XYZ file of C-alpha atoms in Angstrom:
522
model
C -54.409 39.173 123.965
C -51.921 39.206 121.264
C -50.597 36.241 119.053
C -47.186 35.972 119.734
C -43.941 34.013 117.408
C -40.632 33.480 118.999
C -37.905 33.070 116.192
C -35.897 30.310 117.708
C -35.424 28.232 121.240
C -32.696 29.667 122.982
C -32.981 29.838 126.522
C -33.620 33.861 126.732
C -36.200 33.077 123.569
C -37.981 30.726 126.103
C -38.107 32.826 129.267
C -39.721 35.802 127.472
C -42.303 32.917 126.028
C -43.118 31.568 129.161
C -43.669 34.668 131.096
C -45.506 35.938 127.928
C -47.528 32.949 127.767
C -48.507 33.066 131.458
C -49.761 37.058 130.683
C -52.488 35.025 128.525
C -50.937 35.475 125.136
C -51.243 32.957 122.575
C -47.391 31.880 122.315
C -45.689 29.974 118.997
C -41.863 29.037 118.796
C -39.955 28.183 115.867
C -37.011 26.275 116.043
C -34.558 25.218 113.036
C -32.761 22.471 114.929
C -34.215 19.245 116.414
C -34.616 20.664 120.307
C -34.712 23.580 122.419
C -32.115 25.547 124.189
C -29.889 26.655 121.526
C -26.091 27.040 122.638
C -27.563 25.130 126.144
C -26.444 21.514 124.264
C -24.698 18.171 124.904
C -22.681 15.558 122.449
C -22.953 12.222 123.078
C -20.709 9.603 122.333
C -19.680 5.662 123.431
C -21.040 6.866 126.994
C -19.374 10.022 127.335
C -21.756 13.341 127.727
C -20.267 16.570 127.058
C -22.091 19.941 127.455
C -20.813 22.493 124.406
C -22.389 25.404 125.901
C -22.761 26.561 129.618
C -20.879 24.549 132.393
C -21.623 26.892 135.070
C -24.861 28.102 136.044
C -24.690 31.288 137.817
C -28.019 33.546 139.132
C -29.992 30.388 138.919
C -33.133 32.342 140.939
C -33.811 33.603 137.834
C -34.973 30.368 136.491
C -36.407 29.595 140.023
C -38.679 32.324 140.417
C -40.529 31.297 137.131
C -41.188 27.748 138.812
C -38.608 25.834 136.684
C -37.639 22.829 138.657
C -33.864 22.022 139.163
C -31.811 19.854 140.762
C -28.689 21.907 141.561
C -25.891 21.420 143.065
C -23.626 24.236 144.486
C -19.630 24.212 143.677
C -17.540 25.062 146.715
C -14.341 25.236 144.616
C -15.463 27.269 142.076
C -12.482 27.558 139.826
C -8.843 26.436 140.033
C -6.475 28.775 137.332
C -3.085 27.576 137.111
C -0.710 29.534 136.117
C 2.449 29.432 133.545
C 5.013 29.183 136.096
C 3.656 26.214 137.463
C 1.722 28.224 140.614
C -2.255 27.848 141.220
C -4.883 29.906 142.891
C -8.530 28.128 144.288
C -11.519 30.016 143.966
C -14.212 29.657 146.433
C -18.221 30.758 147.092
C -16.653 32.036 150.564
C -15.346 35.432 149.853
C -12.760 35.291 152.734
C -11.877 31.580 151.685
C -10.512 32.972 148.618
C -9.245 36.168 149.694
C -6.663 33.619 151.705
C -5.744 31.555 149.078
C -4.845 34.458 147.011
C -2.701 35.003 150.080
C -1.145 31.890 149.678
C -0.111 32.473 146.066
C 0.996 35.858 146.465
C 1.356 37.254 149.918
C -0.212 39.874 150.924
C -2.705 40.442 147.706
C -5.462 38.954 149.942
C -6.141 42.661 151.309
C -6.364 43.758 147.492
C -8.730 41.170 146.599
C -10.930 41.708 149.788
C -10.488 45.579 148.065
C -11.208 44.391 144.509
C -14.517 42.119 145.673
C -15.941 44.864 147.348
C -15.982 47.363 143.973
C -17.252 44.267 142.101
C -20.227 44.121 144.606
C -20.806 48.092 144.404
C -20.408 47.750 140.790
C -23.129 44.839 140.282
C -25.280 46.859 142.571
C -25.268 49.891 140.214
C -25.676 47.730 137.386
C -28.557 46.405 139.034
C -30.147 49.406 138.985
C -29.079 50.756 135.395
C -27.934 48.365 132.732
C -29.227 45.011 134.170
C -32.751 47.082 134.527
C -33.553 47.555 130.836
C -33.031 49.659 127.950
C -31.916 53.356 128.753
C -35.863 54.085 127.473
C -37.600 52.151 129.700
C -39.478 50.194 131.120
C -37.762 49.224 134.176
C -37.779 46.107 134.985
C -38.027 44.280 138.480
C -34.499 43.496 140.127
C -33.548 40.371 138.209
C -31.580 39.254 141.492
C -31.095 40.784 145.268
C -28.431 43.474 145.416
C -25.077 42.286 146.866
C -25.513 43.610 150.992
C -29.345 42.868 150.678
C -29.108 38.815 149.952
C -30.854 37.303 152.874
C -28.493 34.705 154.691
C -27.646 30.996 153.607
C -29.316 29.992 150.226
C -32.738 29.670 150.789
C -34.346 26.982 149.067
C -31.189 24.537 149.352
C -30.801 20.928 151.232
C -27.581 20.164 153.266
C -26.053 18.332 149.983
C -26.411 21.516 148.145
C -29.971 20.355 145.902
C -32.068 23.656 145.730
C -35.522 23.392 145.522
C -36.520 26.653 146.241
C -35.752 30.623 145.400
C -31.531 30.714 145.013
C -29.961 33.986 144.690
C -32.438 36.047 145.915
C -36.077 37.021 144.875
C -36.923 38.669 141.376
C -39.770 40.546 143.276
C -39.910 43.551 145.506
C -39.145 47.425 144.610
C -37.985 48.491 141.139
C -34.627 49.756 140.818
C -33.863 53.223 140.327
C -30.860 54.864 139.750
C -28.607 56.776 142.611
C -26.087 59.512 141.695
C -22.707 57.843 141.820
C -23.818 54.723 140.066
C -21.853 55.527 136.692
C -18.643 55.944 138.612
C -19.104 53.150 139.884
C -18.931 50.938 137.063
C -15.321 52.913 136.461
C -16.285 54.897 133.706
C -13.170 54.860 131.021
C -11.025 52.330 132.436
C -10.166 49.044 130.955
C -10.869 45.734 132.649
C -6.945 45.021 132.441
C -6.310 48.844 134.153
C -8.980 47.738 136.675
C -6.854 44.752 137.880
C -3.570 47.196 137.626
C -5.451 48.798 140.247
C -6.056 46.636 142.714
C -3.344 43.831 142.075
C 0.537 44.299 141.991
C 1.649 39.971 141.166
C 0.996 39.519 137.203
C -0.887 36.342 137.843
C -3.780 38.218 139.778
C -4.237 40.363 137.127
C -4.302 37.758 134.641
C -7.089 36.009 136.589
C -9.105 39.722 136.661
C -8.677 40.009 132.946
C -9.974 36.267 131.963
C -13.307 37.775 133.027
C -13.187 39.542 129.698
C -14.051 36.646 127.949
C -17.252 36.096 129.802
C -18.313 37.898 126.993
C -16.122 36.959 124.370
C -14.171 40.332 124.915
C -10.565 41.595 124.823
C -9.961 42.691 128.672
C -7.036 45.520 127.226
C -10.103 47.073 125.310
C -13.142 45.494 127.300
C -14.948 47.884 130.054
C -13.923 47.534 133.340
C -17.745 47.205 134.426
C -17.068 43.555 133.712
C -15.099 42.936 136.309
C -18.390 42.997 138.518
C -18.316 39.298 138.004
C -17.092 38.113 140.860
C -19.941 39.630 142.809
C -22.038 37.572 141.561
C -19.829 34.095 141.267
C -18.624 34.917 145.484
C -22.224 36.682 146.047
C -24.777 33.840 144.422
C -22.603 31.092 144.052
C -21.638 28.902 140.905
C -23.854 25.799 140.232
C -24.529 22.705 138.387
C -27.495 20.795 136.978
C -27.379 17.500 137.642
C -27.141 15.554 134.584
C -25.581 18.943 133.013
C -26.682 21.845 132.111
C -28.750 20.817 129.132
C -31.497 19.334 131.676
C -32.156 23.439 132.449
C -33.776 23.631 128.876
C -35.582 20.225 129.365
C -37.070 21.815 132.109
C -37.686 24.608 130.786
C -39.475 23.322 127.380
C -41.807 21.142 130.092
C -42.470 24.302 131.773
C -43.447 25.738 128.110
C -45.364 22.954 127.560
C -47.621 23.293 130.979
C -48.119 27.105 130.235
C -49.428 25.990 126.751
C -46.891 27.303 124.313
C -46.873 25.906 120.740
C -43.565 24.720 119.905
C -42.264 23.896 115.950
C -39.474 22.258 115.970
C -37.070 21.700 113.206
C -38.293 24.717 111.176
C -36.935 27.341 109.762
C -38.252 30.818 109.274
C -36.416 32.950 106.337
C -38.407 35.846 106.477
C -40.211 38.359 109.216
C -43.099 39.972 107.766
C -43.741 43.943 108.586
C -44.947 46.392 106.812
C -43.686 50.488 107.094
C -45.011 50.533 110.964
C -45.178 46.882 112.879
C -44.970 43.374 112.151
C -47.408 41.034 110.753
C -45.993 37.974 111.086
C -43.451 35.106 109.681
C -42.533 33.030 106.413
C -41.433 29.739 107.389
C -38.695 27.896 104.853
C -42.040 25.751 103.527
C -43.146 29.306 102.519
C -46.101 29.658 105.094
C -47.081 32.795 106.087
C -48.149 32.708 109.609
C -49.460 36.189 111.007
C -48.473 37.882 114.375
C -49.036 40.408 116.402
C -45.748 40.294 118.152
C -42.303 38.352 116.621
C -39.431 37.623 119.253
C -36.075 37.312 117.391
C -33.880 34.810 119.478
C -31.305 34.630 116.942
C -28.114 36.866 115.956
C -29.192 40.797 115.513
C -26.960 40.614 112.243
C -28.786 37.796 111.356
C -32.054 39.384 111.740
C -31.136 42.762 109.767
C -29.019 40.721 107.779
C -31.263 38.491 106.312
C -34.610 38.135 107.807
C -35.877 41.957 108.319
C -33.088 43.314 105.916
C -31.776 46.780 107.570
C -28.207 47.486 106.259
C -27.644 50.907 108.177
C -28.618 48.685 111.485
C -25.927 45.937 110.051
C -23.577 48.558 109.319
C -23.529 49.558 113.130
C -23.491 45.619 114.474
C -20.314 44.938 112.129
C -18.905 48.482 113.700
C -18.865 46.684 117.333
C -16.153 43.633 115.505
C -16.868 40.398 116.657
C -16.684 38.766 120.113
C -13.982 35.532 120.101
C -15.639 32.069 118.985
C -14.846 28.726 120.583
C -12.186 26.004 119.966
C -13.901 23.105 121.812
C -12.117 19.736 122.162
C -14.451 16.949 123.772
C -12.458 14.532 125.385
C -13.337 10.994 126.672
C -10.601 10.150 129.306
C -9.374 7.125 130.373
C -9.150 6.683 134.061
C -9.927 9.452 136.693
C -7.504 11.855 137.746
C -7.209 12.607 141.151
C -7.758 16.014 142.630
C -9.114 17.602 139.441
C -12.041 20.610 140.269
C -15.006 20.524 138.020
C -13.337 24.030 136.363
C -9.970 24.824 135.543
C -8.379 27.113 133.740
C -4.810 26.947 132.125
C -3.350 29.916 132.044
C -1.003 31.189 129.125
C 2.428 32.973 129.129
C 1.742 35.747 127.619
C -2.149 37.046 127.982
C -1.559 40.499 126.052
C 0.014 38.339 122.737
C -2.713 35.546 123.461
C -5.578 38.630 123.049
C -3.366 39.704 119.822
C -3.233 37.038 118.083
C -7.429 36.011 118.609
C -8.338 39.898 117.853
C -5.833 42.018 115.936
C -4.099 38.845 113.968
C -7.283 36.829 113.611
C -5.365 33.314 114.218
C -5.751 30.783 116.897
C -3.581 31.586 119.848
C 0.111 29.913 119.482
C 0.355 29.937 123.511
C -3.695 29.718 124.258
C -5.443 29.888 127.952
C -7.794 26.632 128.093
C -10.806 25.862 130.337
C -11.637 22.508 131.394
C -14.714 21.562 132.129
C -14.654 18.213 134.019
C -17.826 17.207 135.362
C -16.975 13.454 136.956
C -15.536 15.883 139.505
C -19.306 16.178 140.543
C -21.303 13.783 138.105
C -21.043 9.905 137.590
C -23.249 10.434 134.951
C -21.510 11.938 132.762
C -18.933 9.306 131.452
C -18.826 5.673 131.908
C -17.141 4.089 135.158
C -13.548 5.122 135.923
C -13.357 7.584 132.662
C -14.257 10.867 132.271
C -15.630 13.823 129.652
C -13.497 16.946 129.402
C -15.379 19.558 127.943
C -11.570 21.938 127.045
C -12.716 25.339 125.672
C -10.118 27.730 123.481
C -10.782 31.260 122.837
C -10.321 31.633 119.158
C -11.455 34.743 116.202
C -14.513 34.356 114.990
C -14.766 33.447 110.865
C -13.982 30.456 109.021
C -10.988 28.161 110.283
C -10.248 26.913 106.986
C -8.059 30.498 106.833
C -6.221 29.546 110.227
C -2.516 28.767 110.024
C -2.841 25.106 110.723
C -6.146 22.760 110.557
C -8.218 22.390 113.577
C -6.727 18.428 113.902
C -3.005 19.774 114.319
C -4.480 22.869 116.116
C -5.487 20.497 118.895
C -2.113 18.576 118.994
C -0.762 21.952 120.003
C -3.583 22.419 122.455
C -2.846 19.186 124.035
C 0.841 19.482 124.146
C 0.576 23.061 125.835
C -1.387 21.512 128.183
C 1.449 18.487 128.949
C 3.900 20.909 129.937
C 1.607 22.540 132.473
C 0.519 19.088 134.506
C -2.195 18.164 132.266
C -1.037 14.949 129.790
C -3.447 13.434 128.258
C -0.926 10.691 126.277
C -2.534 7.348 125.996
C -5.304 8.258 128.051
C -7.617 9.222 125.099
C -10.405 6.880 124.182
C -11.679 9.757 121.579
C -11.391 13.356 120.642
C -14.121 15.560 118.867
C -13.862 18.659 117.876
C -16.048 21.312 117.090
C -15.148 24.569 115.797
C -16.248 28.520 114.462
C -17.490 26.963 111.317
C -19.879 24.447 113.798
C -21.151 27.130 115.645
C -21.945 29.340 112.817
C -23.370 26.447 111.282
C -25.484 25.803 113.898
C -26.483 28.406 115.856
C -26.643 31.150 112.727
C -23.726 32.942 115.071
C -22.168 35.722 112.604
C -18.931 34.334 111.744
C -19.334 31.839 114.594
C -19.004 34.547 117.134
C -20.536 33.073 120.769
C -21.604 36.683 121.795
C -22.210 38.693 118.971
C -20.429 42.095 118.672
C -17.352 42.383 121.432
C -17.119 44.511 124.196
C -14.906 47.287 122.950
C -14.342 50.344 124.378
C -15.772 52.003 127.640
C -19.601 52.439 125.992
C -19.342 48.994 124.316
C -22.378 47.937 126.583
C -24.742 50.281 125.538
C -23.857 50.236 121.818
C -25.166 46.863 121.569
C -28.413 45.879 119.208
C -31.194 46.948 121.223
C -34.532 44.754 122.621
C -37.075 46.974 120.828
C -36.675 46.454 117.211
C -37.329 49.275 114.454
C -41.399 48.018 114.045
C -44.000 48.194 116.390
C -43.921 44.400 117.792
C -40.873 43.599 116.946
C -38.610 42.561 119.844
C -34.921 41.062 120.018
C -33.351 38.270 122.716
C -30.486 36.727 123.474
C -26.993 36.867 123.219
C -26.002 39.240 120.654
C -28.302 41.931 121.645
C -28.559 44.110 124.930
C -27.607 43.393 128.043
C -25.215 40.465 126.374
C -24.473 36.750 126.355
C -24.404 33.903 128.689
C -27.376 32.336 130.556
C -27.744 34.943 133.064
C -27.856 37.822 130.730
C -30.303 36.158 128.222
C -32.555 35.164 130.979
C -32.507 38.814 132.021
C -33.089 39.648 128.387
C -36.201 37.561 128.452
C -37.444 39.373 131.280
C -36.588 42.850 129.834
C -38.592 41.580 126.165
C -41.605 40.695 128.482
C -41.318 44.263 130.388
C -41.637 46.042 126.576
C -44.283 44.074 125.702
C -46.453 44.827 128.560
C -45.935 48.679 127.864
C -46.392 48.470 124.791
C -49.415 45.629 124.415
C -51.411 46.961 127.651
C -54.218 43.595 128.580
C -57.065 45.599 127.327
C -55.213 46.199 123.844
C -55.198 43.974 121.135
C -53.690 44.755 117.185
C -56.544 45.774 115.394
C -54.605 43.722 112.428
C -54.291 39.792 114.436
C -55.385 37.249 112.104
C -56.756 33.910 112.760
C -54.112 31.321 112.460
């Protein structure tokens, strides 16, 4: 078997390690910072917990079905958005529950979000089959999750209080997809996400809530593909859920699970350099200036930081800085005095003005005068997560990527705008704050190595955006790339699926009875 390094913890890093170490490969990760899990992190303060990456936990079979214990809990209300004027729409697992409240807000748009639900289920399907399934050049992958219309019924696995202890989502096993004639239409070839929701919606505010699905990936939804509007398919299909104790606790569990399948993990090292020579990789230099040899190297950092710096490739750079970059965070953590009554674990805050809000984060590179905000509040489900009768607001604001020294107004005054946007639409925070921390682009380029501090690498631009991203198989023999910023895209889902599609190229291309004739002893 093959000596394997992974180049950093992130959770898609991980999955391809674990499944790679359970093949019977000898299995090494590198991480620069202290723990595992990358973006998958917490801040902790005076009692107060706040998650800075993931809130939501969608797909969560596909941690699951590699025996990662979780305790989840499943969201009923899975989002409420409130809008400009005042107006809100609830979001719930039940397809039909939500189909009436969009009733409520606008009647009679129920029937075109019944309409709009089912293309999001045909269009997951296809991309089930085709994107989700791995690189255009093979190998195929197994389904990473059970088509929408073939999900067995209830959630198997899951307690009456919601805990699942079992498969969620559906099983990773049975036949490999293949792709149908039809499936490329069905994704909407050439259409916008913002034209999609033209389509099917007539009130303004229901196409505003289509288009925030854009920046699932850190996208503008007036250039982003429409295929991203199969999100919902998912969210209504497989439900939204939480890890008790927050997120984080899914890469505890997931560095014990390393840790069982015997996986070496280095933490708080750096490596500045991957090894190859004209045809495949040899192995690593660590910041200490060891040379550790490989068969195999796993990237699970940013593509542009890979050809950028550790395997310099400038005409493979020159193509990643042709995508532009996805939108970075604005993240204000907020210990809260008191509890306030009827808040959902998610909200969103809508803007006025969506099209000017996209404008200003990707064509005027400046933090959005009027921004959308997300609030993550998990005392809605979690005691443990602030002390008694407060609570942590995780309140995320799409921002440009790059260095915020060049925005109009510091991040401090930045998030006195923030706050007082969010006043005048029900949410005032005055003399309830116990603390504020912010973290910003700079932090998470800092951090993470994120280009610019971009969350998801290159945006989603343009109807092919998809399939221009960096691809898994690198440009030597053994060389693979996960997570985020590299094909098929950010957020846990994706990466996880990433993982998988890594392992899938490895077995192809490092049959069991093959070994490099090259491996060194370490």
């Amino acid at each position: 078997m093959a000596e394997v390094i992974v180049v950093g913890g992130g959770a898609g890093g991980m999955v391809a390690a674990l499944l790679l170490a359970r093949d019977g490969h000898d299995v090494r990760i590198y991480e620069r910072l202290p723990r595992l899990g990358g973006k998958l992190a917490e801040h902790r303060r005076d009692g107060f917990t706040f998650s800075t990456g993931p809130s939501l936990l969608t797909l969560p079979g596909l941690f699951l079905d590699l025996g990662v214990p979780l305790d989840l809990l499943e969201l009923d209300e899975l989002c409420r958005y409130r809008f400009a004027d005042g107006s809100a729409l609830s979001t719930y697992r039940d397809p039909e529950r939500t189909a009436e409240s969009v009733d409520r807000l606008a009647p009679g748009e129920g029937r075109g979000w019944r309409a709009f639900h089912r293309w999001a289920e045909r269009c997951l399907d296809a991309s089930t089959r085709t994107f989700f399934a791995g690189p255009l050049s093979g190998p195929v992958v197994e389904p990473p999750f059970r088509p929408a219309g073939q999900r067995p019924g209830g959630t198997p696995g899951a307690d009456p209080g919601g805990s699942a202890g079992g498969r969620t989502g559906g099983s990773a096993g049975g036949p490999l997809p293949r792709p149908r004639p039809g499936d490329l239409l069905a994704v909407a070839p050439g259409r916008t996400l913002h034209g999609l929701a033209r389509r099917f919606f007539r009130d303004p505010r229901l196409r505003q809530y289509v288009d925030r699905y854009a920046t699932y990936a850190g996208s503008d939804p007036y250039r982003a593909p429409a295929a991203l509007g199969c999100v919902p398919a998912i969210e209504h299909g497989d439900g939204g859920w939480y890890v008790r104790g927050g997120l984080p606790r899914l890469a505890d569990a997931l560095a014990a699970s390393l840790d069982k399948a015997g996986v070496e993990i280095r933490l708080e090292t750096e490596i500045t350099e991957v090894l190859a020579d004209a045809e495949r990789v040899v192995g690593v230099r660590t910041a200490l200036g060891e040379v550790v040899r490989a068969d195999i190297v796993i990237v699970n950092a940013d593509a542009a930081a890979l050809y950028g710096r550790l395997l310099p490739d400038r005409a493979r750079l020159r193509r990643i800085a042709g995508l532009g970059l996805s939108s970075s965070a604005f993240l204000m953590l907020a210990a809260v005095e008191g509890r306030t009554e009827g808040l959902p674990h998610h909200s969103v805050v809508f803007s006025a003005d969506y099209r000017r809000e996209f404008g200003d984060i990707f064509d005027r590179r400046r933090p959005p005068e009027d921004p959308t905000v997300y609030i993550a509040c998990p005392a809605a489900t979690d005691d443990t997560q602030a002390p008694a009768g407060a609570e942590s607001w995780s309140m995320l604001v799409n921002v440009p990527a790059g260095d915020p020294a060049r925005w109009p107004r510091p991040p401090e005054a930045y998030a006195e705008l923030v706050l007082e946007r969010l006043a005048s639409r029900g949410h005032d925070l005055s003399g309830r704050l116990r603390f504020l921390d912010l973290l910003t682009p700079a932090d998470l380029r800092d951090r993470y190595g994120a280009w610019g501090g971009a969350i998801y690498g290159g945006a989603y631009g343009g109807p092919f955006a998809p399939f221009r991203r960096p691809g898994n198989r690198g440009p030597r023999r053994g060389l693979y790339l996960v997570g985020g910023s590299v094909h098929p895209g950010g957020g846990l889902p994706l990466v996880a699926m990433g993982g998988r599609i890594v392992t899938a190229l490895v077995r192809s291309d490092f049959p069991r009875s093959a070994r490099h004739p090259g491996t060194a002893s370490r």
